[in-house]
PDB file of C-alpha atoms in Angstrom:
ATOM      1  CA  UNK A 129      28.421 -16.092  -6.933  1.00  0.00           C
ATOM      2  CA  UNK A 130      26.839 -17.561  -3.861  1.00  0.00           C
ATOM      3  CA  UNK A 131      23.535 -19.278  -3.000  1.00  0.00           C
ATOM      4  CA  UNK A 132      22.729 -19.640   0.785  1.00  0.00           C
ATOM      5  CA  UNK A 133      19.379 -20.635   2.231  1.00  0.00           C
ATOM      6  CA  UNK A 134      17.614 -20.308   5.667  1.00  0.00           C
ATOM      7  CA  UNK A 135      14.003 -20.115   6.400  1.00  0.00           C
ATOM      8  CA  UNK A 136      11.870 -19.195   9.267  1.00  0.00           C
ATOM      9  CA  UNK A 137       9.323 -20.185  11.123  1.00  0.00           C
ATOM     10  CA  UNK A 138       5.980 -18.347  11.971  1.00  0.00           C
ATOM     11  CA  UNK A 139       2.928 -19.216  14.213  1.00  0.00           C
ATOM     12  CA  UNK A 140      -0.560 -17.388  13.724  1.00  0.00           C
ATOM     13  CA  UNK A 141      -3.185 -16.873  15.463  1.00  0.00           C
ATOM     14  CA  UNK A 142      -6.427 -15.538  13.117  1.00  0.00           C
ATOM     15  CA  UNK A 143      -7.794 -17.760  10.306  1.00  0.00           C
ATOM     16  CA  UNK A 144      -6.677 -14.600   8.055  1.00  0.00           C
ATOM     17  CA  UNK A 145      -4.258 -12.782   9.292  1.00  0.00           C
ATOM     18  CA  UNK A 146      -1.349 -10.684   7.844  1.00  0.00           C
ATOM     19  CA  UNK A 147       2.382 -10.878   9.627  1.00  0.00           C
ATOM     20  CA  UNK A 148       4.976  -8.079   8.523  1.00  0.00           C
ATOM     21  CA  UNK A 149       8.061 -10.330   8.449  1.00  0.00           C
ATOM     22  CA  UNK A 150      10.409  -7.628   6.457  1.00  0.00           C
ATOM     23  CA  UNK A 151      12.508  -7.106   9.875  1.00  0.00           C
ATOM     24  CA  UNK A 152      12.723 -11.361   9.863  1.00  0.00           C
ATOM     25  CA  UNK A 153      13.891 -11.490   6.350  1.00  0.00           C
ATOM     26  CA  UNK A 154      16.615  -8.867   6.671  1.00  0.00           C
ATOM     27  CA  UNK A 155      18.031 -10.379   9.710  1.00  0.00           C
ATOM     28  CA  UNK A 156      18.232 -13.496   7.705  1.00  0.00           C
ATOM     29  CA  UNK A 157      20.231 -12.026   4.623  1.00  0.00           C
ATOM     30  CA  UNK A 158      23.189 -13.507   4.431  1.00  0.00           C
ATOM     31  CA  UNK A 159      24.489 -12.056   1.035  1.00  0.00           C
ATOM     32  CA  UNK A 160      25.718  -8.106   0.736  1.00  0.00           C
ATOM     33  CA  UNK A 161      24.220  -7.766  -3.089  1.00  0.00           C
ATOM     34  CA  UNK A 162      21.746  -9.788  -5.128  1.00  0.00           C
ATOM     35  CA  UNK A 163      18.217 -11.273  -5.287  1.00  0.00           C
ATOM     36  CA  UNK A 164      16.007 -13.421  -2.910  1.00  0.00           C
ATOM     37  CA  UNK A 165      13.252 -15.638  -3.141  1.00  0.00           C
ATOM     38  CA  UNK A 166      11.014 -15.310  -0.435  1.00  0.00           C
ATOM     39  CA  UNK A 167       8.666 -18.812  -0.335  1.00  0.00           C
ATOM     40  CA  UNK A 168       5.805 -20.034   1.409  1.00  0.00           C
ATOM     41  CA  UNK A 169       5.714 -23.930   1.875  1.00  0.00           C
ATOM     42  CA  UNK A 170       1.806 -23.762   2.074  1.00  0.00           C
ATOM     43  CA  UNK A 171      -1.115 -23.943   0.124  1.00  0.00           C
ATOM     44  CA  UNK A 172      -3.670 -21.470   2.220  1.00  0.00           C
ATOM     45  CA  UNK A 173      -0.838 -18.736   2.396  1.00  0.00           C
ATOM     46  CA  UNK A 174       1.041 -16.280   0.577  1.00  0.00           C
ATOM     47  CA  UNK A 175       3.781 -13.946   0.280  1.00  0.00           C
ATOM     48  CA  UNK A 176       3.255 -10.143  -1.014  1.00  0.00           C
ATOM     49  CA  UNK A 177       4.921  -6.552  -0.792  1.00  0.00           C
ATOM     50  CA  UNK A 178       2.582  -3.730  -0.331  1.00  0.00           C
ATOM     51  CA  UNK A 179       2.186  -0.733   1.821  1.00  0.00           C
ATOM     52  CA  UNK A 180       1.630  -1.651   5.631  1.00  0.00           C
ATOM     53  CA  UNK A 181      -0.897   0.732   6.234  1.00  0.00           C
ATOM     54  CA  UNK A 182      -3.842  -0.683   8.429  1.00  0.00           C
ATOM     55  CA  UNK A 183      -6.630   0.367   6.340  1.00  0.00           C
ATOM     56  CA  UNK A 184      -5.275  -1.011   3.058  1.00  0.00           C
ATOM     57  CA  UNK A 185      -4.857  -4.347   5.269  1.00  0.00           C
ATOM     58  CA  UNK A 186      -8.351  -4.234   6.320  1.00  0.00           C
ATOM     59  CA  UNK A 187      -9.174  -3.778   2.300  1.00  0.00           C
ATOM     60  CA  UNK A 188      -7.098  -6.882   1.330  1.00  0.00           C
ATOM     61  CA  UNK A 189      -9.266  -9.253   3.516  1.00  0.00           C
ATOM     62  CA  UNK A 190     -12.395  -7.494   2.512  1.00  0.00           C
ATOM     63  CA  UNK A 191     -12.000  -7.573  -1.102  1.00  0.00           C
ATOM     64  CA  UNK A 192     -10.527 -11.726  -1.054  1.00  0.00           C
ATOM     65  CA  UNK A 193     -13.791 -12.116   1.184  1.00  0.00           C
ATOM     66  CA  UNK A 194     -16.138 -10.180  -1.121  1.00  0.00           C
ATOM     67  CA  UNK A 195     -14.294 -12.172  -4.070  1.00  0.00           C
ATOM     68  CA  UNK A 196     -14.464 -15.556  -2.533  1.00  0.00           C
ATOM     69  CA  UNK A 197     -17.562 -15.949  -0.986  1.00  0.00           C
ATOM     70  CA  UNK A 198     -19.036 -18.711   1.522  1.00  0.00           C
ATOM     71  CA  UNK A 199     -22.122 -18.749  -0.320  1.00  0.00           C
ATOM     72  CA  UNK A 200     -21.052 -21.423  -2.885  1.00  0.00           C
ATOM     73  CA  UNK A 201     -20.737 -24.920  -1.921  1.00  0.00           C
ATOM     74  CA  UNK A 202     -16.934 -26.079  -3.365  1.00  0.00           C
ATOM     75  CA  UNK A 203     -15.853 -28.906  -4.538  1.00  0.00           C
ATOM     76  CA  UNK A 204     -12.667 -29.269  -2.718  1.00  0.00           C
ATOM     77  CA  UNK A 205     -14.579 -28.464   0.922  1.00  0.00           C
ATOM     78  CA  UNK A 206     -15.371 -32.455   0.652  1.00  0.00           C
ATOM     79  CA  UNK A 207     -11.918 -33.163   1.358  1.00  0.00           C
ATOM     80  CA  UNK A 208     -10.933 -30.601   4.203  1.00  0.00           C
ATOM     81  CA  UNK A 209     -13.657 -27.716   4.277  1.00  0.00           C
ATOM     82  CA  UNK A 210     -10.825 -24.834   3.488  1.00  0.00           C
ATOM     83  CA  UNK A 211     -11.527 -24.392  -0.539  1.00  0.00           C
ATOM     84  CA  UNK A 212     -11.703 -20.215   0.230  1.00  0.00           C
ATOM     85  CA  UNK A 213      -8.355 -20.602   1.252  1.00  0.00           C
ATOM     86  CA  UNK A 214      -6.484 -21.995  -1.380  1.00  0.00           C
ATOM     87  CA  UNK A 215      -8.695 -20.020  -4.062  1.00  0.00           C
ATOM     88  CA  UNK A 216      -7.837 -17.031  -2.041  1.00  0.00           C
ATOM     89  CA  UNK A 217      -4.343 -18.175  -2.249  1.00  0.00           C
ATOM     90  CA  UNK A 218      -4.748 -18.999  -6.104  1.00  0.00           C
ATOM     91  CA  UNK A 219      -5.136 -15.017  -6.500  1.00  0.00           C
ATOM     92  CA  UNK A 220      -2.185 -14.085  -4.585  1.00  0.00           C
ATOM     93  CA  UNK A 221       1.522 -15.656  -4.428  1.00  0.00           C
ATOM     94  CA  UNK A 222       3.224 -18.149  -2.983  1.00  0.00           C
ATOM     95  CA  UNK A 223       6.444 -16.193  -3.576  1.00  0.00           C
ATOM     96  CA  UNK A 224       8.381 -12.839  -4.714  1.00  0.00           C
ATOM     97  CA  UNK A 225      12.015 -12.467  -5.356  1.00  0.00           C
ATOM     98  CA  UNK A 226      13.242  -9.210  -4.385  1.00  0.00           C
ATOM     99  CA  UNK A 227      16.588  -7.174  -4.540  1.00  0.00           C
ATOM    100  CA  UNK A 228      19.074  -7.221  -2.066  1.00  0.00           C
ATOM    101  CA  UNK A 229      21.888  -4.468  -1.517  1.00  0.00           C
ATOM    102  CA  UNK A 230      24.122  -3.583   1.513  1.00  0.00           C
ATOM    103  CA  UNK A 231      23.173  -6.899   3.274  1.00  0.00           C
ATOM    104  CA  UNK A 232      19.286  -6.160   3.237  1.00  0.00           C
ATOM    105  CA  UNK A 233      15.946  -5.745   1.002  1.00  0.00           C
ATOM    106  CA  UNK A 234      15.867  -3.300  -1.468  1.00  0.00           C
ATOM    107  CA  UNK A 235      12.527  -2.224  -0.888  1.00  0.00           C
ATOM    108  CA  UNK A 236      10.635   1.003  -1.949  1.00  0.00           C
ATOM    109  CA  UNK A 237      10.037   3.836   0.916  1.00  0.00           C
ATOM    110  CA  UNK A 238       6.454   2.096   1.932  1.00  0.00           C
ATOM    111  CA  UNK A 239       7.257  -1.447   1.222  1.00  0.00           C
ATOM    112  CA  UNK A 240       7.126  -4.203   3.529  1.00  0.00           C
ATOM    113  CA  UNK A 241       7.145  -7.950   2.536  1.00  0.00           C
ATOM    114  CA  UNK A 242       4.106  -9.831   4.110  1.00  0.00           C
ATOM    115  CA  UNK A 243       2.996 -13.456   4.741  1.00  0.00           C
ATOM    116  CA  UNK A 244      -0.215 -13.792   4.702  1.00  0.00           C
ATOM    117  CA  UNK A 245      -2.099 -16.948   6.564  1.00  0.00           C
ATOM    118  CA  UNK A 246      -5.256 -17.696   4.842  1.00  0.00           C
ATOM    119  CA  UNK A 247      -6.252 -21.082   6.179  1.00  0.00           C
ATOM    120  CA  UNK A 248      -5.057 -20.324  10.114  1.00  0.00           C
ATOM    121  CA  UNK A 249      -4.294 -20.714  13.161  1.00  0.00           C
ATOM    122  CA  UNK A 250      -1.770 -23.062  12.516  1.00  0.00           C
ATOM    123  CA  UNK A 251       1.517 -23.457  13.882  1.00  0.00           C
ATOM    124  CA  UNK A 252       4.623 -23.672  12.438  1.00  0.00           C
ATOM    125  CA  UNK A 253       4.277 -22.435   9.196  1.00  0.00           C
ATOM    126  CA  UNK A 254       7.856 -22.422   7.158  1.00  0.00           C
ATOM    127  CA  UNK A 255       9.055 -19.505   4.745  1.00  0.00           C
ATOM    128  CA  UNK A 256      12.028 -20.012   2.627  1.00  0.00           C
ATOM    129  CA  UNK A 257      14.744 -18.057   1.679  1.00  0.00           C
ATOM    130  CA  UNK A 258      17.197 -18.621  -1.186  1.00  0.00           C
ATOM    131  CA  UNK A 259      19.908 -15.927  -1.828  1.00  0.00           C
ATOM    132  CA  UNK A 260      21.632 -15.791  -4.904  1.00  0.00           C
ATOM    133  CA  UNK A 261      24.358 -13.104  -4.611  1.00  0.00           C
ATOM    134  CA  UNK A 262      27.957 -12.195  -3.697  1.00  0.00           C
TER     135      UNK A 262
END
């Protein structure tokens, strides 16, 4: 059994914005069968699968906007005005660890893996990948 890690780095543009980064993670696969976590190294982000199908996108911010409103005053705005963020983040994940097979995701015929930037522009942002495998 092997464990390799790489990461990669992503810059964004949109104070919410969602980046397909399936393509990224496959060309970063260095195992032929196993699993691999897929981590975000921030706070105000997240990793998900779903379906990359622009109106479900569109949905996603809508509903974590209707959720998390900026009609409340939060506590943790006092020390860098972004508390929507990280409870935004709260509801999603930082992480998933998915199935690898024939050197790339295992996904489902829709599935794409997604980082989602929640707290953005920012630059730099840094996505782990640990594959356990053979």
């Amino acid at each position: 059994m092997t464990v390799k890690t790489s990461s990669l780095k992503l810059d964004t543009n949109r104070n919410f914005e969602i980046i397909d980064i399936t393509s990224q993670i496959n060309d970063l696969i260095d195992i032929d069968e196993g699993i691999v976590s897929i981590f975000s190294k921030h706070s105000t982000s997240a990793i998900v699968v779903n379906e990359n199908e622009s109106g479900l996108l569109r949905d996603l911010e809508f509903t974590l906007d209707s959720l998390i409103t900026d009609k409340f005053n939060y506590s943790h705005d006092r020390i860098d005005n972004n508390a929507r963020s990280h409870l935004k983040s709260f509801l999603l994940s930082s992480s998933e660890v998915l199935p690898v097979k024939n050197g790339k995701l295992d996904l489902g015929t829709w599935q794409s893996v997604f980082f989602i930037e929640l707290d953005g522009p920012r630059h730099a942002r840094t996505v782990t990948l640990t594959m356990v495998g053979e």
